[in-house]
Amino acid sequence: MNATSQAMRGYNEHAVSTRSDRRAEYDVIARVTQGLRDRAVNSKSDYAGFAEALHTNQRLWTALVVDVSDEKNPLPAELKARIAYLADFTRQHTRQVLRKKASVLPLLEINMALLRGLKTEGAPV
């Protein structure tokens, strides 16, 4: 096996690994977002379920901010800062939603924007 084919093999293995990780991340975010959307529709008849979906969404954003806070995370500093800001916004806005002083819509829009970003950022999910 020559150097070129070894390099291509190594790159392809890395690309597949990245695509798989990215797909898994996309799937988790999509599942949490769908659950939040579904529970929001029925929030008047099942407020406990809605609160649980909000909590799950909050755990997602906590995990995202922990991940980008790791110094080994390869994302650009500006993107890490944006994700940290969105996680903080999500935490504060979730409290307002639970107090029935704000709409869940901004939380859903943020998650959908994140999904679009994952889907269009280079390699397919």
PDB file of C-alpha atoms in Angstrom:
ATOM      1  CA  MET A   1       0.000   0.000   0.000  1.00  0.00           C
ATOM      2  CA  ASN A   2       1.525   3.345  -1.017  1.00  0.00           C
ATOM      3  CA  ALA A   3       1.549   6.553   1.065  1.00  0.00           C
ATOM      4  CA  THR A   4      -1.310   8.131  -0.897  1.00  0.00           C
ATOM      5  CA  SER A   5      -3.669   5.220  -0.369  1.00  0.00           C
ATOM      6  CA  GLN A   6      -2.724   5.060   3.320  1.00  0.00           C
ATOM      7  CA  ALA A   7      -3.471   8.761   3.697  1.00  0.00           C
ATOM      8  CA  MET A   8      -6.806   8.422   1.902  1.00  0.00           C
ATOM      9  CA  ARG A   9      -7.742   5.465   4.063  1.00  0.00           C
ATOM     10  CA  GLY A  10      -6.888   7.389   7.229  1.00  0.00           C
ATOM     11  CA  TYR A  11      -8.848  10.427   6.059  1.00  0.00           C
ATOM     12  CA  ASN A  12     -11.863   8.355   5.083  1.00  0.00           C
ATOM     13  CA  GLU A  13     -11.914   6.596   8.451  1.00  0.00           C
ATOM     14  CA  HIS A  14     -11.809   9.973  10.209  1.00  0.00           C
ATOM     15  CA  ALA A  15     -14.513  11.405   7.960  1.00  0.00           C
ATOM     16  CA  VAL A  16     -16.805   8.462   8.673  1.00  0.00           C
ATOM     17  CA  SER A  17     -16.184   8.811  12.416  1.00  0.00           C
ATOM     18  CA  THR A  18     -16.950  12.543  12.299  1.00  0.00           C
ATOM     19  CA  ARG A  19     -20.063  11.995  10.232  1.00  0.00           C
ATOM     20  CA  SER A  20     -21.253   9.328  12.686  1.00  0.00           C
ATOM     21  CA  ASP A  21     -20.641  11.576  15.719  1.00  0.00           C
ATOM     22  CA  ARG A  22     -22.370  14.430  13.955  1.00  0.00           C
ATOM     23  CA  ARG A  23     -25.304  12.227  13.021  1.00  0.00           C
ATOM     24  CA  ALA A  24     -25.664  11.050  16.615  1.00  0.00           C
ATOM     25  CA  GLU A  25     -25.604  14.653  17.848  1.00  0.00           C
ATOM     26  CA  TYR A  26     -28.180  15.648  15.230  1.00  0.00           C
ATOM     27  CA  ASP A  27     -30.438  12.741  16.184  1.00  0.00           C
ATOM     28  CA  VAL A  28     -30.352  13.591  19.907  1.00  0.00           C
ATOM     29  CA  ILE A  29     -31.111  17.271  19.302  1.00  0.00           C
ATOM     30  CA  ALA A  30     -33.897  16.393  16.855  1.00  0.00           C
ATOM     31  CA  ARG A  31     -35.454  13.950  19.311  1.00  0.00           C
ATOM     32  CA  VAL A  32     -35.343  16.466  22.190  1.00  0.00           C
ATOM     33  CA  THR A  33     -36.774  19.200  19.945  1.00  0.00           C
ATOM     34  CA  GLN A  34     -39.596  16.987  18.700  1.00  0.00           C
ATOM     35  CA  GLY A  35     -40.426  15.955  22.255  1.00  0.00           C
ATOM     36  CA  LEU A  36     -40.515  19.585  23.353  1.00  0.00           C
ATOM     37  CA  ARG A  37     -42.721  20.526  20.405  1.00  0.00           C
ATOM     38  CA  ASP A  38     -45.119  17.650  21.050  1.00  0.00           C
ATOM     39  CA  ARG A  39     -45.362  18.396  24.764  1.00  0.00           C
ATOM     40  CA  ALA A  40     -45.824  22.134  24.127  1.00  0.00           C
ATOM     41  CA  VAL A  41     -48.902  21.397  22.023  1.00  0.00           C
ATOM     42  CA  ASN A  42     -50.436  19.514  24.966  1.00  0.00           C
ATOM     43  CA  SER A  43     -49.070  21.760  27.717  1.00  0.00           C
ATOM     44  CA  LYS A  44     -52.511  22.780  29.000  1.00  0.00           C
ATOM     45  CA  SER A  45     -53.666  19.201  29.512  1.00  0.00           C
ATOM     46  CA  ASP A  46     -50.261  17.778  30.524  1.00  0.00           C
ATOM     47  CA  TYR A  47     -48.209  20.528  32.152  1.00  0.00           C
ATOM     48  CA  ALA A  48     -46.024  17.989  33.972  1.00  0.00           C
ATOM     49  CA  GLY A  49     -45.068  16.405  30.648  1.00  0.00           C
ATOM     50  CA  PHE A  50     -44.318  19.828  29.210  1.00  0.00           C
ATOM     51  CA  ALA A  51     -42.142  20.705  32.219  1.00  0.00           C
ATOM     52  CA  GLU A  52     -40.300  17.404  31.792  1.00  0.00           C
ATOM     53  CA  ALA A  53     -39.639  18.185  28.110  1.00  0.00           C
ATOM     54  CA  LEU A  54     -38.333  21.636  29.086  1.00  0.00           C
ATOM     55  CA  HIS A  55     -36.036  19.977  31.616  1.00  0.00           C
ATOM     56  CA  THR A  56     -34.775  17.533  28.980  1.00  0.00           C
ATOM     57  CA  ASN A  57     -34.065  20.438  26.639  1.00  0.00           C
ATOM     58  CA  GLN A  58     -32.208  22.215  29.438  1.00  0.00           C
ATOM     59  CA  ARG A  59     -30.088  19.100  30.057  1.00  0.00           C
ATOM     60  CA  LEU A  60     -29.266  19.020  26.334  1.00  0.00           C
ATOM     61  CA  TRP A  61     -28.012  22.612  26.432  1.00  0.00           C
ATOM     62  CA  THR A  62     -26.043  21.948  29.609  1.00  0.00           C
ATOM     63  CA  ALA A  63     -24.337  19.026  27.882  1.00  0.00           C
ATOM     64  CA  LEU A  64     -23.587  21.182  24.836  1.00  0.00           C
ATOM     65  CA  VAL A  65     -22.004  23.949  26.897  1.00  0.00           C
ATOM     66  CA  VAL A  66     -19.956  21.439  28.899  1.00  0.00           C
ATOM     67  CA  ASP A  67     -18.732  19.931  25.630  1.00  0.00           C
ATOM     68  CA  VAL A  68     -17.677  23.261  24.118  1.00  0.00           C
ATOM     69  CA  SER A  69     -16.039  24.307  27.387  1.00  0.00           C
ATOM     70  CA  ASP A  70     -13.559  21.456  27.071  1.00  0.00           C
ATOM     71  CA  GLU A  71     -10.234  22.862  25.911  1.00  0.00           C
ATOM     72  CA  LYS A  72      -9.835  19.859  23.608  1.00  0.00           C
ATOM     73  CA  ASN A  73     -12.995  20.786  21.704  1.00  0.00           C
ATOM     74  CA  PRO A  74     -11.866  21.792  18.189  1.00  0.00           C
ATOM     75  CA  LEU A  75     -14.650  24.307  17.476  1.00  0.00           C
ATOM     76  CA  PRO A  76     -13.593  27.917  16.884  1.00  0.00           C
ATOM     77  CA  ALA A  77     -13.672  30.139  19.980  1.00  0.00           C
ATOM     78  CA  GLU A  78     -16.385  32.367  18.495  1.00  0.00           C
ATOM     79  CA  LEU A  79     -18.701  29.406  17.915  1.00  0.00           C
ATOM     80  CA  LYS A  80     -18.030  28.100  21.417  1.00  0.00           C
ATOM     81  CA  ALA A  81     -18.954  31.522  22.810  1.00  0.00           C
ATOM     82  CA  ARG A  82     -22.191  31.578  20.802  1.00  0.00           C
ATOM     83  CA  ILE A  83     -23.159  28.139  22.068  1.00  0.00           C
ATOM     84  CA  ALA A  84     -22.413  29.214  25.661  1.00  0.00           C
ATOM     85  CA  TYR A  85     -24.563  32.309  25.153  1.00  0.00           C
ATOM     86  CA  LEU A  86     -27.431  30.243  23.743  1.00  0.00           C
ATOM     87  CA  ALA A  87     -27.168  27.794  26.635  1.00  0.00           C
ATOM     88  CA  ASP A  88     -27.433  30.673  29.087  1.00  0.00           C
ATOM     89  CA  PHE A  89     -30.355  32.181  27.183  1.00  0.00           C
ATOM     90  CA  THR A  90     -32.057  28.785  27.110  1.00  0.00           C
ATOM     91  CA  ARG A  91     -31.648  28.397  30.873  1.00  0.00           C
ATOM     92  CA  GLN A  92     -33.102  31.835  31.593  1.00  0.00           C
ATOM     93  CA  HIS A  93     -35.902  31.558  29.038  1.00  0.00           C
ATOM     94  CA  THR A  94     -36.893  28.103  30.276  1.00  0.00           C
ATOM     95  CA  ARG A  95     -37.511  29.588  33.715  1.00  0.00           C
ATOM     96  CA  GLN A  96     -39.778  32.184  32.154  1.00  0.00           C
ATOM     97  CA  VAL A  97     -41.675  29.528  30.208  1.00  0.00           C
ATOM     98  CA  LEU A  98     -42.161  27.465  33.359  1.00  0.00           C
ATOM     99  CA  ARG A  99     -43.562  30.544  35.095  1.00  0.00           C
ATOM    100  CA  LYS A 100     -45.905  30.997  32.116  1.00  0.00           C
ATOM    101  CA  LYS A 101     -44.364  34.398  31.372  1.00  0.00           C
ATOM    102  CA  ALA A 102     -42.849  33.482  27.991  1.00  0.00           C
ATOM    103  CA  SER A 103     -43.485  31.318  24.959  1.00  0.00           C
ATOM    104  CA  VAL A 104     -41.644  28.101  24.231  1.00  0.00           C
ATOM    105  CA  LEU A 105     -41.284  29.166  20.591  1.00  0.00           C
ATOM    106  CA  PRO A 106     -37.815  30.797  20.950  1.00  0.00           C
ATOM    107  CA  LEU A 107     -36.457  27.570  22.455  1.00  0.00           C
ATOM    108  CA  LEU A 108     -37.803  25.564  19.533  1.00  0.00           C
ATOM    109  CA  GLU A 109     -36.423  28.089  17.037  1.00  0.00           C
ATOM    110  CA  ILE A 110     -32.955  27.932  18.610  1.00  0.00           C
ATOM    111  CA  ASN A 111     -32.936  24.138  18.478  1.00  0.00           C
ATOM    112  CA  MET A 112     -34.112  24.164  14.864  1.00  0.00           C
ATOM    113  CA  ALA A 113     -31.370  26.651  13.939  1.00  0.00           C
ATOM    114  CA  LEU A 114     -28.831  24.360  15.591  1.00  0.00           C
ATOM    115  CA  LEU A 115     -30.156  21.410  13.591  1.00  0.00           C
ATOM    116  CA  ARG A 116     -29.942  23.395  10.353  1.00  0.00           C
ATOM    117  CA  GLY A 117     -26.360  24.326  11.207  1.00  0.00           C
ATOM    118  CA  LEU A 118     -25.417  20.712  11.846  1.00  0.00           C
ATOM    119  CA  LYS A 119     -27.053  19.650   8.611  1.00  0.00           C
ATOM    120  CA  THR A 120     -25.421  22.251   6.377  1.00  0.00           C
ATOM    121  CA  GLU A 121     -21.954  22.592   7.936  1.00  0.00           C
ATOM    122  CA  GLY A 122     -19.920  20.656   5.381  1.00  0.00           C
ATOM    123  CA  ALA A 123     -20.375  16.915   5.641  1.00  0.00           C
ATOM    124  CA  PRO A 124     -23.904  15.515   5.591  1.00  0.00           C
ATOM    125  CA  VAL A 125     -25.336  14.204   8.846  1.00  0.00           C
TER     126      VAL A 125
END
